[in-house]
PDB file of C-alpha atoms in Angstrom:
ATOM      1  CA  ALA A   1      12.111   8.401  44.282  1.00 47.00           C
ATOM      2  CA  GLY A   2      11.785   5.564  46.810  1.00 51.00           C
ATOM      3  CA  VAL A   3      12.041   7.953  49.755  1.00 46.00           C
ATOM      4  CA  LEU A   4       9.310  10.167  48.303  1.00 49.00           C
ATOM      5  CA  LEU A   5       6.996   7.216  47.756  1.00 48.00           C
ATOM      6  CA  ILE A   6       7.447   6.199  51.418  1.00 48.00           C
ATOM      7  CA  VAL A   7       7.266   9.645  53.033  1.00 46.00           C
ATOM      8  CA  LEU A   8       4.342  11.117  51.100  1.00 48.00           C
ATOM      9  CA  PRO A   9       1.755   8.464  52.110  1.00 46.00           C
ATOM     10  CA  VAL A  10       2.787   8.970  55.764  1.00 45.00           C
ATOM     11  CA  VAL A  11       2.286  12.714  55.450  1.00 45.00           C
ATOM     12  CA  ALA A  12      -1.057  12.086  53.715  1.00 48.00           C
ATOM     13  CA  GLY A  13      -2.230  10.086  56.744  1.00 50.00           C
ATOM     14  CA  LEU A  14      -1.590  12.906  59.231  1.00 46.00           C
ATOM     15  CA  ARG A  15      -4.609  14.804  60.407  1.00 47.00           C
ATOM     16  CA  SER A  16      -4.387  18.546  61.017  1.00 46.00           C
ATOM     17  CA  PRO A  17      -6.285  20.166  63.905  1.00 47.00           C
ATOM     18  CA  GLN A  18      -9.885  21.146  63.232  1.00 48.00           C
ATOM     19  CA  ALA A  19     -10.155  24.795  62.132  1.00 46.00           C
ATOM     20  CA  PRO A  20     -12.442  26.900  64.355  1.00 49.00           C
ATOM     21  CA  LEU A  21     -15.929  27.535  63.048  1.00 49.00           C
ATOM     22  CA  PRO A  22     -16.980  31.127  62.295  1.00 47.00           C
ATOM     23  CA  PRO A  23     -19.317  32.791  64.777  1.00 50.00           C
ATOM     24  CA  LYS A  24     -23.040  32.272  64.241  1.00 48.00           C
ATOM     25  CA  SER A  25     -23.603  35.977  64.260  1.00 46.00           C
ATOM     26  CA  ALA A  26     -21.711  36.463  60.993  1.00 46.00           C
ATOM     27  CA  PRO A  27     -23.136  33.991  58.419  1.00 47.00           C
ATOM     28  CA  VAL A  28     -22.470  36.308  55.486  1.00 45.00           C
ATOM     29  CA  ALA A  29     -18.789  36.691  56.359  1.00 43.00           C
ATOM     30  CA  ALA A  30     -18.483  32.957  56.820  1.00 43.00           C
ATOM     31  CA  SER A  31     -20.032  32.248  53.422  1.00 44.00           C
ATOM     32  CA  ARG A  32     -17.571  34.616  51.771  1.00 46.00           C
ATOM     33  CA  MET A  33     -14.477  33.182  53.443  1.00 44.00           C
ATOM     34  CA  PRO A  34     -12.086  31.594  50.894  1.00 45.00           C
ATOM     35  CA  ARG A  35     -11.849  27.851  51.083  1.00 47.00           C
ATOM     36  CA  VAL A  36      -8.284  26.795  51.893  1.00 42.00           C
ATOM     37  CA  LEU A  37      -7.268  23.255  50.995  1.00 43.00           C
ATOM     38  CA  SER A  38      -5.772  21.408  53.920  1.00 44.00           C
ATOM     39  CA  LEU A  39      -4.527  17.913  54.592  1.00 42.00           C
ATOM     40  CA  ARG A  40      -8.037  17.011  55.768  1.00 47.00           C
ATOM     41  CA  GLY A  41      -9.486  17.681  52.346  1.00 46.00           C
ATOM     42  CA  GLY A  42     -11.688  20.168  50.632  1.00 48.00           C
ATOM     43  CA  ARG A  43     -15.246  21.082  51.334  1.00 48.00           C
ATOM     44  CA  GLY A  44     -16.376  18.270  53.567  1.00 49.00           C
ATOM     45  CA  GLY A  45     -13.144  17.515  55.389  1.00 48.00           C
ATOM     46  CA  THR A  46     -13.604  13.797  54.588  1.00 51.00           C
ATOM     47  CA  GLY A  47      -9.947  12.966  53.986  1.00 49.00           C
ATOM     48  CA  PRO A  48      -6.722  14.014  52.302  1.00 51.00           C
ATOM     49  CA  ARG A  49      -8.343  14.566  48.907  1.00 50.00           C
ATOM     50  CA  PRO A  50      -5.651  16.842  47.359  1.00 51.00           C
ATOM     51  CA  LEU A  51      -2.862  14.422  48.204  1.00 48.00           C
ATOM     52  CA  ARG A  52      -4.937  11.503  47.006  1.00 51.00           C
ATOM     53  CA  VAL A  53      -4.975  13.194  43.602  1.00 50.00           C
ATOM     54  CA  LEU A  54      -1.354  14.343  43.794  1.00 51.00           C
ATOM     55  CA  LEU A  55       0.306  11.085  44.866  1.00 51.00           C
ATOM     56  CA  PRO A  56      -0.603   8.926  41.845  1.00 52.00           C
ATOM     57  CA  SER A  57       0.411  11.689  39.428  1.00 54.00           C
ATOM     58  CA  LEU A  58       3.705  12.242  41.258  1.00 50.00           C
ATOM     59  CA  ALA A  59       4.479   8.531  41.327  1.00 50.00           C
ATOM     60  CA  ALA A  60       3.726   8.194  37.609  1.00 54.00           C
ATOM     61  CA  LEU A  61       5.990  11.164  36.857  1.00 52.00           C
ATOM     62  CA  ILE A  62       8.846   9.655  38.891  1.00 51.00           C
ATOM     63  CA  LEU A  63       8.495   6.270  37.200  1.00 47.00           C
ATOM     64  CA  ALA A  64       8.291   7.781  33.721  1.00 50.00           C
ATOM     65  CA  SER A  65      11.413   9.866  34.309  1.00 52.00           C
ATOM     66  CA  SER A  66      13.476   6.850  35.312  1.00 52.00           C
ATOM     67  CA  PRO A  67      15.273   4.799  32.600  1.00 52.00           C
ATOM     68  CA  THR A  68      13.252   1.665  33.295  1.00 54.00           C
ATOM     69  CA  GLY A  69      10.003   3.634  33.263  1.00 48.00           C
ATOM     70  CA  ALA A  70      10.856   5.297  29.953  1.00 49.00           C
ATOM     71  CA  ALA A  71      11.743   1.936  28.415  1.00 51.00           C
ATOM     72  CA  ALA A  72       8.492   0.444  29.649  1.00 49.00           C
ATOM     73  CA  ALA A  73       6.507   3.353  28.224  1.00 50.00           C
ATOM     74  CA  ALA A  74       8.238   2.988  24.856  1.00 53.00           C
ATOM     75  CA  ALA A  75       7.644  -0.748  24.802  1.00 54.00           C
ATOM     76  CA  ALA A  76       3.990  -0.249  25.644  1.00 52.00           C
ATOM     77  CA  LYS A  77       3.516   1.836  22.491  1.00 84.00           C
ATOM     78  CA  GLU A  78       4.627  -0.968  20.163  1.00 90.00           C
ATOM     79  CA  ILE A  79       1.890  -2.765  18.238  1.00 92.00           C
ATOM     80  CA  SER A  80       1.687  -5.719  15.868  1.00 90.00           C
ATOM     81  CA  CYS A  81       2.083  -4.323  12.346  1.00 92.00           C
ATOM     82  CA  VAL A  82       1.832  -7.438  10.158  1.00 93.00           C
ATOM     83  CA  ALA A  83      -1.857  -7.031   9.316  1.00 92.00           C
ATOM     84  CA  ALA A  84      -1.459  -3.340   8.444  1.00 94.00           C
ATOM     85  CA  ALA A  85       1.607  -4.096   6.294  1.00 93.00           C
ATOM     86  CA  ALA A  86      -0.266  -6.828   4.423  1.00 93.00           C
ATOM     87  CA  GLY A  87      -3.161  -4.418   3.933  1.00 94.00           C
ATOM     88  CA  PHE A  88      -0.829  -1.827   2.407  1.00 94.00           C
ATOM     89  CA  PHE A  89       0.506  -4.249  -0.204  1.00 94.00           C
ATOM     90  CA  ASN A  90      -2.944  -5.676  -0.928  1.00 93.00           C
ATOM     91  CA  ASN A  91      -4.516  -2.259  -1.394  1.00 94.00           C
ATOM     92  CA  ILE A  92      -1.862  -0.976  -3.793  1.00 95.00           C
ATOM     93  CA  ARG A  93      -2.139  -3.922  -6.185  1.00 94.00           C
ATOM     94  CA  THR A  94      -5.623  -3.088  -7.479  1.00 93.00           C
ATOM     95  CA  PRO A  95      -4.984   0.521  -8.647  1.00 95.00           C
ATOM     96  CA  ALA A  96      -1.603  -0.555 -10.048  1.00 96.00           C
ATOM     97  CA  ALA A  97      -3.281  -3.269 -12.115  1.00 95.00           C
ATOM     98  CA  LEU A  98      -5.894  -0.793 -13.381  1.00 95.00           C
ATOM     99  CA  VAL A  99      -3.248   1.693 -14.532  1.00 96.00           C
ATOM    100  CA  ALA A 100      -1.227  -1.102 -16.143  1.00 96.00           C
ATOM    101  CA  GLY A 101      -4.275  -2.318 -18.078  1.00 95.00           C
ATOM    102  CA  ALA A 102      -5.114   1.198 -19.277  1.00 94.00           C
ATOM    103  CA  ALA A 103      -1.549   1.823 -20.438  1.00 95.00           C
ATOM    104  CA  LEU A 104      -1.296  -1.599 -22.078  1.00 93.00           C
ATOM    105  CA  GLY A 105      -4.289  -0.863 -24.287  1.00 90.00           C
ATOM    106  CA  ASN A 106      -2.810   2.448 -25.453  1.00 90.00           C
ATOM    107  CA  ILE A 107       0.783   1.529 -26.292  1.00 91.00           C
ATOM    108  CA  TRP A 108       0.355   1.180 -30.037  1.00 88.00           C
ATOM    109  CA  VAL A 109      -2.217   3.924 -30.577  1.00 90.00           C
ATOM    110  CA  ASN A 110      -1.329   6.231 -33.479  1.00 90.00           C
ATOM    111  CA  VAL A 111      -1.205   9.799 -32.179  1.00 90.00           C
ATOM    112  CA  GLY A 112      -0.418  11.570 -35.438  1.00 85.00           C
ATOM    113  CA  GLU A 113       2.229  12.165 -38.063  1.00 86.00           C
ATOM    114  CA  ASN A 114       4.820  13.590 -35.702  1.00 88.00           C
ATOM    115  CA  LYS A 115       7.255  10.726 -35.180  1.00 88.00           C
ATOM    116  CA  ARG A 116       8.912  12.237 -32.140  1.00 89.00           C
ATOM    117  CA  LEU A 117       5.601  12.599 -30.324  1.00 91.00           C
ATOM    118  CA  GLN A 118       4.602   9.099 -31.386  1.00 91.00           C
ATOM    119  CA  THR A 119       7.861   7.641 -30.056  1.00 91.00           C
ATOM    120  CA  SER A 120       7.607   9.598 -26.784  1.00 92.00           C
ATOM    121  CA  TYR A 121       4.015   8.499 -26.299  1.00 94.00           C
ATOM    122  CA  SER A 122       4.727   4.801 -26.895  1.00 93.00           C
ATOM    123  CA  LEU A 123       7.790   4.799 -24.634  1.00 94.00           C
ATOM    124  CA  LEU A 124       5.929   6.513 -21.799  1.00 95.00           C
ATOM    125  CA  MET A 125       3.100   3.982 -22.023  1.00 96.00           C
ATOM    126  CA  ILE A 126       5.567   1.075 -22.069  1.00 96.00           C
ATOM    127  CA  ALA A 127       7.303   2.503 -19.010  1.00 96.00           C
ATOM    128  CA  ALA A 128       3.938   2.825 -17.230  1.00 96.00           C
ATOM    129  CA  VAL A 129       3.100  -0.813 -18.028  1.00 96.00           C
ATOM    130  CA  VAL A 130       6.453  -2.074 -16.733  1.00 96.00           C
ATOM    131  CA  LEU A 131       6.334   0.028 -13.559  1.00 96.00           C
ATOM    132  CA  GLU A 132       2.755  -0.865 -12.629  1.00 97.00           C
ATOM    133  CA  PHE A 133       3.128  -4.580 -13.372  1.00 96.00           C
ATOM    134  CA  SER A 134       6.305  -4.630 -11.286  1.00 96.00           C
ATOM    135  CA  THR A 135       4.316  -2.965  -8.480  1.00 97.00           C
ATOM    136  CA  VAL A 136       1.770  -5.790  -8.603  1.00 96.00           C
ATOM    137  CA  PHE A 137       4.538  -8.399  -8.631  1.00 96.00           C
ATOM    138  CA  TYR A 138       6.555  -6.856  -5.777  1.00 95.00           C
ATOM    139  CA  ALA A 139       3.438  -6.412  -3.641  1.00 95.00           C
ATOM    140  CA  THR A 140       2.408 -10.029  -4.170  1.00 95.00           C
ATOM    141  CA  ALA A 141       5.878 -11.386  -3.408  1.00 94.00           C
ATOM    142  CA  THR A 142       6.178  -9.287  -0.248  1.00 94.00           C
ATOM    143  CA  ASP A 143       2.728 -10.352   0.888  1.00 92.00           C
ATOM    144  CA  VAL A 144       3.833 -13.981   0.603  1.00 92.00           C
ATOM    145  CA  ARG A 145       6.912 -13.128   2.665  1.00 91.00           C
ATOM    146  CA  LEU A 146       4.714 -11.623   5.357  1.00 92.00           C
ATOM    147  CA  MET A 147       2.529 -14.727   5.446  1.00 90.00           C
ATOM    148  CA  SER A 148       5.591 -16.968   5.760  1.00 89.00           C
ATOM    149  CA  GLY A 149       6.905 -15.046   8.795  1.00 87.00           C
ATOM    150  CA  GLY A 150       9.949 -13.602   7.072  1.00 81.00           C
ATOM    151  CA  TYR A 151      10.611 -10.966   9.728  1.00 87.00           C
ATOM    152  CA  SER A 152      12.375 -10.787  13.076  1.00 89.00           C
ATOM    153  CA  SER A 153       9.486  -9.370  15.123  1.00 90.00           C
ATOM    154  CA  PRO A 154       5.944  -8.237  14.277  1.00 91.00           C
ATOM    155  CA  MET A 155       6.093  -5.447  16.888  1.00 92.00           C
ATOM    156  CA  ALA A 156       6.959  -1.840  16.047  1.00 93.00           C
ATOM    157  CA  THR A 157       5.820   1.663  16.907  1.00 92.00           C
ATOM    158  CA  SER A 158       4.240   2.069  13.437  1.00 91.00           C
ATOM    159  CA  THR A 159       3.743   0.142  10.204  1.00 92.00           C
ATOM    160  CA  VAL A 160       6.246   2.385   8.413  1.00 91.00           C
ATOM    161  CA  ALA A 161       8.837   1.624  11.102  1.00 92.00           C
ATOM    162  CA  PHE A 162       8.119  -2.098  10.768  1.00 94.00           C
ATOM    163  CA  LEU A 163       8.460  -2.102   6.959  1.00 93.00           C
ATOM    164  CA  THR A 164      11.576   0.083   7.059  1.00 92.00           C
ATOM    165  CA  ARG A 165      13.202  -2.297   9.543  1.00 93.00           C
ATOM    166  CA  GLU A 166      12.155  -5.631   8.061  1.00 93.00           C
ATOM    167  CA  MET A 167      11.650  -5.172   4.296  1.00 93.00           C
ATOM    168  CA  GLU A 168      12.705  -1.704   3.239  1.00 94.00           C
ATOM    169  CA  LEU A 169      13.535  -2.498  -0.400  1.00 94.00           C
ATOM    170  CA  PRO A 170      10.084  -3.908  -1.291  1.00 94.00           C
ATOM    171  CA  PHE A 171       8.386  -1.100   0.628  1.00 94.00           C
ATOM    172  CA  VAL A 172      10.322   1.630  -1.189  1.00 94.00           C
ATOM    173  CA  ALA A 173      10.122  -0.172  -4.564  1.00 95.00           C
ATOM    174  CA  VAL A 174       6.339  -0.592  -4.418  1.00 95.00           C
ATOM    175  CA  ARG A 175       5.758   3.064  -3.570  1.00 94.00           C
ATOM    176  CA  LEU A 176       8.257   4.333  -6.130  1.00 95.00           C
ATOM    177  CA  HIS A 177       7.128   2.130  -9.014  1.00 96.00           C
ATOM    178  CA  PHE A 178       3.463   2.867  -8.386  1.00 96.00           C
ATOM    179  CA  LEU A 179       3.945   6.643  -8.219  1.00 94.00           C
ATOM    180  CA  THR A 180       6.357   6.757 -11.176  1.00 95.00           C
ATOM    181  CA  GLY A 181       4.006   4.597 -13.232  1.00 96.00           C
ATOM    182  CA  ILE A 182       1.164   7.063 -12.676  1.00 96.00           C
ATOM    183  CA  VAL A 183       3.443   9.973 -13.607  1.00 95.00           C
ATOM    184  CA  THR A 184       4.596   8.311 -16.848  1.00 96.00           C
ATOM    185  CA  PHE A 185       1.014   7.351 -17.747  1.00 96.00           C
ATOM    186  CA  LEU A 186      -0.242  10.924 -17.307  1.00 96.00           C
ATOM    187  CA  SER A 187       2.798  12.230 -19.187  1.00 96.00           C
ATOM    188  CA  GLY A 188       1.911   9.942 -22.097  1.00 95.00           C
ATOM    189  CA  LEU A 189      -1.639  11.274 -22.067  1.00 95.00           C
ATOM    190  CA  ALA A 190      -0.252  14.829 -22.171  1.00 95.00           C
ATOM    191  CA  VAL A 191       1.833  13.946 -25.234  1.00 95.00           C
ATOM    192  CA  ARG A 192      -1.197  12.373 -26.883  1.00 94.00           C
ATOM    193  CA  ALA A 193      -3.327  15.450 -26.196  1.00 94.00           C
ATOM    194  CA  LEU A 194      -0.631  17.662 -27.666  1.00 92.00           C
ATOM    195  CA  ALA A 195      -0.379  15.479 -30.779  1.00 92.00           C
ATOM    196  CA  THR A 196      -4.052  14.844 -31.497  1.00 92.00           C
ATOM    197  CA  LEU A 197      -6.053  17.845 -30.283  1.00 92.00           C
ATOM    198  CA  PRO A 198      -5.955  20.902 -32.569  1.00 89.00           C
ATOM    199  CA  GLY A 199      -4.118  24.109 -31.768  1.00 88.00           C
ATOM    200  CA  ASN A 200      -4.459  25.636 -28.340  1.00 93.00           C
ATOM    201  CA  THR A 201      -6.904  22.959 -27.223  1.00 94.00           C
ATOM    202  CA  GLY A 202      -4.146  20.361 -27.249  1.00 92.00           C
ATOM    203  CA  LYS A 203      -1.807  22.695 -25.387  1.00 94.00           C
ATOM    204  CA  ALA A 204      -4.451  23.447 -22.764  1.00 96.00           C
ATOM    205  CA  ALA A 205      -5.185  19.741 -22.202  1.00 95.00           C
ATOM    206  CA  ALA A 206      -1.479  18.913 -22.008  1.00 95.00           C
ATOM    207  CA  LEU A 207      -0.900  21.678 -19.450  1.00 96.00           C
ATOM    208  CA  LEU A 208      -3.800  20.426 -17.320  1.00 96.00           C
ATOM    209  CA  LEU A 209      -2.261  16.962 -17.204  1.00 96.00           C
ATOM    210  CA  VAL A 210       1.171  18.389 -16.416  1.00 95.00           C
ATOM    211  CA  GLY A 211      -0.357  20.484 -13.623  1.00 96.00           C
ATOM    212  CA  GLY A 212      -1.900  17.347 -12.173  1.00 95.00           C
ATOM    213  CA  ILE A 213       1.502  15.661 -12.216  1.00 94.00           C
ATOM    214  CA  TRP A 214       3.137  18.550 -10.364  1.00 94.00           C
ATOM    215  CA  SER A 215       0.367  18.588  -7.760  1.00 93.00           C
ATOM    216  CA  MET A 216       1.103  14.906  -7.135  1.00 92.00           C
ATOM    217  CA  PHE A 217       4.766  15.776  -6.636  1.00 90.00           C
ATOM    218  CA  CYS A 218       3.708  18.326  -4.018  1.00 91.00           C
ATOM    219  CA  MET A 219       1.826  15.639  -2.087  1.00 89.00           C
ATOM    220  CA  ILE A 220       4.598  13.059  -2.487  1.00 86.00           C
ATOM    221  CA  ASN A 221       7.234  15.474  -1.207  1.00 84.00           C
ATOM    222  CA  ILE A 222       5.425  16.068   2.098  1.00 84.00           C
ATOM    223  CA  SER A 223       4.909  12.352   2.755  1.00 77.00           C
ATOM    224  CA  PHE A 224       7.378   9.714   3.951  1.00 73.00           C
ATOM    225  CA  LEU A 225      10.445  10.292   1.718  1.00 77.00           C
ATOM    226  CA  ALA A 226      10.143  12.781  -1.147  1.00 84.00           C
ATOM    227  CA  PHE A 227      10.154  11.623  -4.770  1.00 87.00           C
ATOM    228  CA  LEU A 228      13.872  12.125  -5.362  1.00 87.00           C
ATOM    229  CA  GLY A 229      14.581  10.696  -1.925  1.00 88.00           C
ATOM    230  CA  LEU A 230      12.617   7.582  -2.886  1.00 90.00           C
ATOM    231  CA  TRP A 231      14.710   7.165  -6.035  1.00 92.00           C
ATOM    232  CA  GLY A 232      17.981   7.637  -4.173  1.00 92.00           C
ATOM    233  CA  ARG A 233      17.030   5.193  -1.436  1.00 93.00           C
ATOM    234  CA  TYR A 234      15.704   2.662  -3.945  1.00 94.00           C
ATOM    235  CA  LEU A 235      18.860   2.710  -6.050  1.00 94.00           C
ATOM    236  CA  SER A 236      21.151   2.381  -3.029  1.00 94.00           C
ATOM    237  CA  LEU A 237      19.142  -0.553  -1.643  1.00 94.00           C
ATOM    238  CA  TRP A 238      18.858  -2.228  -5.037  1.00 94.00           C
ATOM    239  CA  PHE A 239      22.567  -2.001  -5.842  1.00 93.00           C
ATOM    240  CA  ALA A 240      23.461  -3.272  -2.378  1.00 93.00           C
ATOM    241  CA  SER A 241      21.229  -6.328  -2.693  1.00 91.00           C
ATOM    242  CA  SER A 242      20.968  -7.207  -6.395  1.00 89.00           C
ATOM    243  CA  ALA A 243      23.624  -5.479  -8.496  1.00 85.00           C
ATOM    244  CA  PHE A 244      26.095  -8.385  -8.347  1.00 89.00           C
ATOM    245  CA  SER A 245      23.568 -11.146  -8.957  1.00 93.00           C
ATOM    246  CA  ILE A 246      22.704 -12.624 -12.359  1.00 94.00           C
ATOM    247  CA  PRO A 247      19.148 -11.162 -12.445  1.00 93.00           C
ATOM    248  CA  GLY A 248      20.511  -7.791 -11.348  1.00 93.00           C
ATOM    249  CA  ALA A 249      23.196  -7.845 -14.041  1.00 94.00           C
ATOM    250  CA  MET A 250      20.653  -8.770 -16.708  1.00 95.00           C
ATOM    251  CA  THR A 251      18.405  -5.933 -15.535  1.00 94.00           C
ATOM    252  CA  MET A 252      21.200  -3.390 -15.924  1.00 94.00           C
ATOM    253  CA  VAL A 253      22.225  -4.771 -19.342  1.00 95.00           C
ATOM    254  CA  SER A 254      18.636  -4.577 -20.599  1.00 95.00           C
ATOM    255  CA  ILE A 255      18.099  -1.007 -19.385  1.00 93.00           C
ATOM    256  CA  LEU A 256      21.433   0.234 -20.734  1.00 94.00           C
ATOM    257  CA  GLY A 257      20.815  -1.512 -24.063  1.00 95.00           C
ATOM    258  CA  SER A 258      17.396   0.107 -24.339  1.00 92.00           C
ATOM    259  CA  LEU A 259      18.900   3.538 -23.677  1.00 90.00           C
ATOM    260  CA  TYR A 260      21.636   2.919 -26.251  1.00 93.00           C
ATOM    261  CA  PHE A 261      19.230   1.974 -29.032  1.00 92.00           C
ATOM    262  CA  LEU A 262      16.948   4.859 -28.107  1.00 87.00           C
ATOM    263  CA  LEU A 263      19.723   7.426 -28.290  1.00 87.00           C
ATOM    264  CA  THR A 264      21.190   6.035 -31.530  1.00 88.00           C
ATOM    265  CA  SER A 265      17.888   5.472 -33.327  1.00 79.00           C
ATOM    266  CA  GLU A 266      17.210   7.331 -36.544  1.00 65.00           C
ATOM    267  CA  SER A 267      13.883   8.364 -37.901  1.00 57.00           C
ATOM    268  CA  LYS A 268      12.638   7.199 -41.286  1.00 55.00           C
ATOM    269  CA  THR A 269      13.145  10.686 -42.689  1.00 53.00           C
ATOM    270  CA  ASP A 270      16.813  10.740 -41.647  1.00 59.00           C
ATOM    271  CA  VAL A 271      17.452   7.370 -43.308  1.00 54.00           C
ATOM    272  CA  GLU A 272      15.856   8.546 -46.555  1.00 56.00           C
ATOM    273  CA  LYS A 273      17.991  11.702 -46.533  1.00 58.00           C
ATOM    274  CA  LYS A 274      21.178   9.670 -46.114  1.00 59.00           C
ATOM    275  CA  LYS A 275      20.255   7.383 -49.028  1.00 60.00           C
ATOM    276  CA  ALA A 276      19.593  10.389 -51.254  1.00 56.00           C
TER     277      ALA A 276
END
């Protein structure tokens, strides 16, 4: 590479002999002669124009192909991602709070005489409230961490790369809780439509809501980490960081206890049958 950079400018400085002019008696033939690029240049013969264009491109190619040039090019692409990361967490808090408020006002709504549908509806709304409020909390806590400088370097090739490197658990948790909260909220609305609207109207409304949920899954699955991938990554990160702490243990006890009482619960009709 060094030899080329030394030799090529020397060659560019050489001047070739002047080409003979065409005879005056044949202007048409002279005008139709193909222009051949030489070291003197193009149309006017004012200098080594082709090599002046070629040399910088060749030098850039040689530098980019070398290890130090490639490293410099990669480093030049890094940008400060703190502001964009803070914007992500700030922007997700508002819709999460709106969904949480809507679900909170519908938890105890009576959707009919069917106890199974009533239980499913209330549980889905409770899950939506918990997931969306946790999204607001996680986003706020991570935003405070960003403001306090809780990261090794603000530079990265993208905001996703920065968040994955510095604070992957909050990044994955916020996305997962927000998306799952919307899914559970729409699922609760589907159950309510099925329980309250008459006949085929309720079924049609429920299917529309379910179709909207599946279309969201389609969009999630083509983004950064699919839905199931988000859950798998979240659980692995959470167990690695919090499973053996007191808050983590209390979280697992509460969730397992809720599942136990849900699976062993009996409806009022079943209790009356046993007494009879």
